[in-house]
Short mmCIF file of C-alpha atoms and ligand atoms in Angstrom, two decimals:
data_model
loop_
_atom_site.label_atom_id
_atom_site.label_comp_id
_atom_site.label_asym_id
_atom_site.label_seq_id
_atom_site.Cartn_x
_atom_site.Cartn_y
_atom_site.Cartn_z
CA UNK A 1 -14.05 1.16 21.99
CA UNK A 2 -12.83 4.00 19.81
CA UNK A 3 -11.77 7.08 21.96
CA UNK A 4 -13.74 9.85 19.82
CA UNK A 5 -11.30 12.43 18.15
CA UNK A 6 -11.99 15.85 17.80
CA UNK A 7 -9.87 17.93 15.22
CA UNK A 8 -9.90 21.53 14.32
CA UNK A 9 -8.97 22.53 11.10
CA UNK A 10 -7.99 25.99 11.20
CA UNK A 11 -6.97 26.30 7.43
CA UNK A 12 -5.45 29.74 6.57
CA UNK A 13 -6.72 31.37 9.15
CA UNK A 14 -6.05 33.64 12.46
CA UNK A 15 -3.22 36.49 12.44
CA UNK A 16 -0.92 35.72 15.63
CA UNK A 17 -2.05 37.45 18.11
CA UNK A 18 -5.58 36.11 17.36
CA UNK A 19 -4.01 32.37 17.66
CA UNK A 20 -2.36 32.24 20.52
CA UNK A 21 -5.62 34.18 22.34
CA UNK A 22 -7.62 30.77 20.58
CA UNK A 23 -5.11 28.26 21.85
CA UNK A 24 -5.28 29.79 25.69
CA UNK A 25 -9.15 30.08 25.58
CA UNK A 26 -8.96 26.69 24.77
CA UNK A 27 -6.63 25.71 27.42
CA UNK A 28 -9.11 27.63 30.07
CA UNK A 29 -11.91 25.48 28.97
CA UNK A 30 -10.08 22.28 29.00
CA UNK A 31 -9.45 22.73 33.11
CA UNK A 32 -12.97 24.09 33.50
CA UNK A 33 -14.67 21.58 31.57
CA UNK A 34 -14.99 18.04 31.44
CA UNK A 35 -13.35 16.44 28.38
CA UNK A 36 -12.25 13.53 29.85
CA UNK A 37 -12.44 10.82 27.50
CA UNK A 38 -11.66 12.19 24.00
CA UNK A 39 -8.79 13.29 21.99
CA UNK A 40 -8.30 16.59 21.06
CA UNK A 41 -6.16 17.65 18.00
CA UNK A 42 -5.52 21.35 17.05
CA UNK A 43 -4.30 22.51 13.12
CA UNK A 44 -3.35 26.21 13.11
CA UNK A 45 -1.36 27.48 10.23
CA UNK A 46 2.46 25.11 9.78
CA UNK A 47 3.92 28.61 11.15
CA UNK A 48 2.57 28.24 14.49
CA UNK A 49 3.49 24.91 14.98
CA UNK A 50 6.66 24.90 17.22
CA UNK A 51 5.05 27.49 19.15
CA UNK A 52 1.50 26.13 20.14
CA UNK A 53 3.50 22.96 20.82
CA UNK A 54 5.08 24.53 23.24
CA UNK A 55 2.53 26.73 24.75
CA UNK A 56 0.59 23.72 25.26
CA UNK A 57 3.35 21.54 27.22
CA UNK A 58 3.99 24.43 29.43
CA UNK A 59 0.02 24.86 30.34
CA UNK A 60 0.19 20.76 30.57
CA UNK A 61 -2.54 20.73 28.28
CA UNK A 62 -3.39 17.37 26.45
CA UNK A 63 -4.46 18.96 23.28
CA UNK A 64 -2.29 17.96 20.19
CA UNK A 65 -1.31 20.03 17.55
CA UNK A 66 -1.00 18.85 13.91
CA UNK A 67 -0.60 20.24 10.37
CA UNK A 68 -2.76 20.60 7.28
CA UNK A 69 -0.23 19.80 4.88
CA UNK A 70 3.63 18.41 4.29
CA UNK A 71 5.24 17.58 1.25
CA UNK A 72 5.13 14.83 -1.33
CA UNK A 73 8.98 14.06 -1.10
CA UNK A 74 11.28 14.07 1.75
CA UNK A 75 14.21 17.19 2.48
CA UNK A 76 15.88 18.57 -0.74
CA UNK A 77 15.51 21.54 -2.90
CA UNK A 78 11.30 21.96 -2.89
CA UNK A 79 11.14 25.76 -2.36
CA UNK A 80 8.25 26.58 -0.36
CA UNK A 81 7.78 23.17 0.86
CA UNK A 82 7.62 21.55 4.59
CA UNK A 83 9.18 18.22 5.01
CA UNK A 84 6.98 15.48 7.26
CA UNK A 85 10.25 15.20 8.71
CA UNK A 86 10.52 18.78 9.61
CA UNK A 87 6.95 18.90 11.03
CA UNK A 88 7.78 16.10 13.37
CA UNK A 89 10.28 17.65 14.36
CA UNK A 90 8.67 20.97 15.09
CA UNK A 91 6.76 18.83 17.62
CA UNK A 92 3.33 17.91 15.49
CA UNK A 93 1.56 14.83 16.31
CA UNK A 94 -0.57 14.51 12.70
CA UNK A 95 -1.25 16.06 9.36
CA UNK A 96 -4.22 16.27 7.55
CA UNK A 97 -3.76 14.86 3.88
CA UNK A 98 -5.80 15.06 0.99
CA UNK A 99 -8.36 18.20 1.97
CA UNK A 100 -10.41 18.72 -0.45
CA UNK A 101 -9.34 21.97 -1.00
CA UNK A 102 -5.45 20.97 -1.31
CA UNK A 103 -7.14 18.41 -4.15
CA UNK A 104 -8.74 21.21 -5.92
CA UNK A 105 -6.70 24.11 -5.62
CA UNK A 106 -3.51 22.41 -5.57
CA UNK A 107 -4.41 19.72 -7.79
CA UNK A 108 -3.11 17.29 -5.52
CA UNK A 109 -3.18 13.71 -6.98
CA UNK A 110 -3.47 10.61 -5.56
CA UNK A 111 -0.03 9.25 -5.70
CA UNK A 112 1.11 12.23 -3.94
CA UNK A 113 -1.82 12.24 -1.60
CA UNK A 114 -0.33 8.14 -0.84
CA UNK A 115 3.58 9.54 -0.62
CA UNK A 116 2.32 12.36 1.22
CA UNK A 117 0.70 9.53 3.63
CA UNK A 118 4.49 6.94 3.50
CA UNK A 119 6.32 10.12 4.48
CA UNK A 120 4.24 11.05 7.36
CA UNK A 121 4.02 7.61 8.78
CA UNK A 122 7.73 7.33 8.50
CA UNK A 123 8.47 10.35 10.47
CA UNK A 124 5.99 9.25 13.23
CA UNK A 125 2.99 11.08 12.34
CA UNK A 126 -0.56 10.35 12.59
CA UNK A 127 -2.18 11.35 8.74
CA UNK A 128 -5.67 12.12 8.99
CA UNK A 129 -7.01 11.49 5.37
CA UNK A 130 -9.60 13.08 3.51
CA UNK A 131 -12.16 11.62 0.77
CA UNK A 132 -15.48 12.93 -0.14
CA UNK A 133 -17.57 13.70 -2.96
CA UNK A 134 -18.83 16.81 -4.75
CA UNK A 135 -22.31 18.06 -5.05
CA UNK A 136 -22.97 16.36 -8.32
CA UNK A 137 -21.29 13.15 -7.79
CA UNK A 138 -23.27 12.88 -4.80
CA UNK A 139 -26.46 13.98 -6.92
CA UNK A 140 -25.73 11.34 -9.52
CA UNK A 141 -25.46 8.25 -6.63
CA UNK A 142 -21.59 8.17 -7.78
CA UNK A 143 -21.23 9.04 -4.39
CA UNK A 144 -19.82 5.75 -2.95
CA UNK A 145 -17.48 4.94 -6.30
CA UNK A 146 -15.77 8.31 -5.65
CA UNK A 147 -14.95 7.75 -2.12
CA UNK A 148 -13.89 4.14 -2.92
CA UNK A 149 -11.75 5.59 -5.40
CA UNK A 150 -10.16 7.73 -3.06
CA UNK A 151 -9.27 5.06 -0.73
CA UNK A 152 -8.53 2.21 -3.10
CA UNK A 153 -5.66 4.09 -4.79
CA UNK A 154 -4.09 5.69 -1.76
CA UNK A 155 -4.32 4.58 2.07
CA UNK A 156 -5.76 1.16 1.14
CA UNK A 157 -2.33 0.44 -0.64
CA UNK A 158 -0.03 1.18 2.53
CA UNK A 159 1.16 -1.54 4.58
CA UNK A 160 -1.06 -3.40 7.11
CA UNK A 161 1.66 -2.36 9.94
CA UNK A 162 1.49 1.34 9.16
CA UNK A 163 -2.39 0.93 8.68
CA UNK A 164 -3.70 1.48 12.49
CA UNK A 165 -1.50 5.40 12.56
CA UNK A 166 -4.14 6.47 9.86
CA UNK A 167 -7.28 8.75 10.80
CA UNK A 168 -9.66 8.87 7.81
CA UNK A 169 -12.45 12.23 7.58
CA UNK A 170 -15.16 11.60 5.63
CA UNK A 171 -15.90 15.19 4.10
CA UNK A 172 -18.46 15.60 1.41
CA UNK A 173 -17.15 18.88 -0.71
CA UNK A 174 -20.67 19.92 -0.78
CA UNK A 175 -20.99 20.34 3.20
CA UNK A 176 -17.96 22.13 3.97
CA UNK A 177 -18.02 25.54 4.87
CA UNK A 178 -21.41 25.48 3.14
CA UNK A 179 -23.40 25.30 6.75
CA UNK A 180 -25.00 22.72 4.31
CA UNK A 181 -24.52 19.22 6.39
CA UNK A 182 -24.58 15.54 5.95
CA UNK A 183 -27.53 14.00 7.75
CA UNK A 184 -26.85 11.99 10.48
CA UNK A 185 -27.85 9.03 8.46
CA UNK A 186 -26.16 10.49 5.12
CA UNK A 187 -23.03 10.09 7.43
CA UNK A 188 -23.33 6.99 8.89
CA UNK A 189 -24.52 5.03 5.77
CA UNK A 190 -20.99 6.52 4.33
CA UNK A 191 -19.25 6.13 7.57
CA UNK A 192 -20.37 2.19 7.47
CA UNK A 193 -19.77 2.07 3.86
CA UNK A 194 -16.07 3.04 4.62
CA UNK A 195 -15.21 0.67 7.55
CA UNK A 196 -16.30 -2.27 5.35
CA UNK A 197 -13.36 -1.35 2.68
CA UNK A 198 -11.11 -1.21 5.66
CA UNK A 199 -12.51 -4.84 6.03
CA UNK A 200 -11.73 -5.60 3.00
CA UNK A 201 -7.90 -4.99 3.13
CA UNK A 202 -6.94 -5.05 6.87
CA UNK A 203 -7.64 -7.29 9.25
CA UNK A 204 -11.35 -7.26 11.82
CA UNK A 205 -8.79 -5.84 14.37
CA UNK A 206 -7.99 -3.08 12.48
CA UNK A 207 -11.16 -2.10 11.36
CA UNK A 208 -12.54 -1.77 14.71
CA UNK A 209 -9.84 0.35 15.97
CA UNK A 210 -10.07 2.50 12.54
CA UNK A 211 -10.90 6.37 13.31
CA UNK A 212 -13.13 7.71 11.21
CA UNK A 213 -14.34 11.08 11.55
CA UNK A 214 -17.10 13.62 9.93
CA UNK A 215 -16.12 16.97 8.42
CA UNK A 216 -18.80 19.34 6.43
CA UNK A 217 -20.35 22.01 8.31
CA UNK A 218 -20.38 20.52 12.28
CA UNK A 219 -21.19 22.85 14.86
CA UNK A 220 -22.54 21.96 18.03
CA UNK A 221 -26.14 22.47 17.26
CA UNK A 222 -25.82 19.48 15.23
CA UNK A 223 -22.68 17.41 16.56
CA UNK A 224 -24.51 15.43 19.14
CA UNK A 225 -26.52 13.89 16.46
CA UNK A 226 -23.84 13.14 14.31
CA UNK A 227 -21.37 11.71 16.75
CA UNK A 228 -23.77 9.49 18.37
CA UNK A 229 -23.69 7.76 15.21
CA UNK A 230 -22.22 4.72 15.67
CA UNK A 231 -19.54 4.50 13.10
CA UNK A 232 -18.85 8.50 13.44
CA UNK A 233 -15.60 8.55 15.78
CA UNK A 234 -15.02 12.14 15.74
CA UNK A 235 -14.86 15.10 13.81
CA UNK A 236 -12.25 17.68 11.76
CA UNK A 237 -14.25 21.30 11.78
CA UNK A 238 -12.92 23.44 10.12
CA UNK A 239 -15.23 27.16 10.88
CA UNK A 240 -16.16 26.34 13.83
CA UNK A 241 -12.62 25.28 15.15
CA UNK A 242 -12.12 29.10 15.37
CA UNK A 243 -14.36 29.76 18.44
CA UNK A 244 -13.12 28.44 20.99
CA UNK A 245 -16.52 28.53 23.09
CA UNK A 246 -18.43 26.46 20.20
CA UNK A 247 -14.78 23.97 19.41
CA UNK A 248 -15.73 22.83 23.48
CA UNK A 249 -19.07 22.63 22.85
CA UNK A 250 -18.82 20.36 20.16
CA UNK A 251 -16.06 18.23 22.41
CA UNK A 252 -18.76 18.04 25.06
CA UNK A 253 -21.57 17.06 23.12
P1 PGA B 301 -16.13 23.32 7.89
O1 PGA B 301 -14.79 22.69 7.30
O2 PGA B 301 -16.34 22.73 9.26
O3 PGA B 301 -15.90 24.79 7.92
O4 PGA B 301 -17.24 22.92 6.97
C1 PGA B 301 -14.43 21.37 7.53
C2 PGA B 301 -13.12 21.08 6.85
O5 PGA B 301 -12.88 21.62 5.77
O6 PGA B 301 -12.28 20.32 7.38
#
């Protein structure tokens, strides 16, 4: 039985003062509600890192903290850049890799994205990687070669041993931040599609214990229909990670 994950996404978002009022509403609804039974991962800005760590030990909350990003290569002279070594250190359980928007933006490629992924295992970090497809792939039925794609020449390629540390998110481009969503059965037929690549390179094990969560537009008015799917173990939100009231209410649906 997968324990289902729920990870917020905060992007570039929230000034301090705003953060650290989302991170104790959070920890106020964690002892007054029941969310027994999941995992709960939070991703403010790298900044905050050290900091929400530590608020959260103090209020012995189990919510984890991870990052959105860390670099392609380890310590050296990278201005601007965040080791995974550093972000361990700084007390971060896992780090999103491959967001879309770190793809397009950033123009990200995949042999980065799978260094990106070495590094972070190495330093004891859970990577939570992205794939998804764009409104036109999707429209054109490449939809399935693009995510395959995405896999096949990254996280597919590591190491059985390291395999089990990795989270995958299925996020179509076209559903996030759109408030445009994957159906519940758009999701699952990808969701299914995925484990059976997992098959294909790791062992049955493996594949059952493999994490794979939804991303695109989940709020709680639809959440209970897409995590009772049964090959949807979770979610990354990104807007909706923001409100603390509808972040719980997705964790209790
Ligand atoms: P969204 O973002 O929930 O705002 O659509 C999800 C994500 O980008 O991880």
């Amino acid at each position: 039985m997968r324990k289902p994950l729920i990870a917020g996404n905060w992007k570039m978002n929230m000034h301090w003062n705003e953060a650290m009022t989302l991170v104790a509403d959070l920890v106020y609804l964690e002892s007054t509600q029941d969310w027994d039974g999941k995992e709960i991962l939070i991703c403010p800005p790298s900044l905050y890192t050290r900091h929400t760590v530590e608020f959260l030990k103090n209020a012995r909350s189990s919510i984890a903290v991870g990052v959105q990003n860390c670099a392609s290569t380890d310590n050296g002279a990278y201005t601007g850049e965040l080791s995974a070594s550093m972000i361990s250190q700084a007390g971060a359980d896992a780090v999103i890799i491959g967001h879309s928007e770190r793809r397009q933006y950033f123009n990200e490629s995949d042999e980065e994205l799978l260094s990106k992924v070495r590094l972070s295992i190495a330093n004891g970090l859970r990577p939570i990687f992205c794939c998804g497809e764009s409104l036109d792939e999707r429209k054109s039925g490449a939809h399935f070669d693009v995510v395959k794609q995405q896999l096949e020449d990254t996280i597919m390629k590591i190491e059985a041993i390291d395999f089990d540390r990795i989270v995958i998110a299925y996020e179509p481009v076209w559903a996030i931040g759109t408030g445009e969503t994957a159906s519940p059965e758009q999701a699952q037929e990808m969701h299914a599609f995925i484990r059976s690549l997992v098959a294909q390179h790791f062992s049955s094990e493996q594949v059952e214990r493999t994490h794979i969560l939804y991303g695109g537009s989940m709020k709680p008015s639809n959440a209970t229909e897409l995590l009772s799917q049964s090959d949807v173990d979770g979610g990354l939100i990104g807007g909706v990670s923001l409100k603390a009231e509808d972040f719980a209410a997705i964790i209790t649906a």
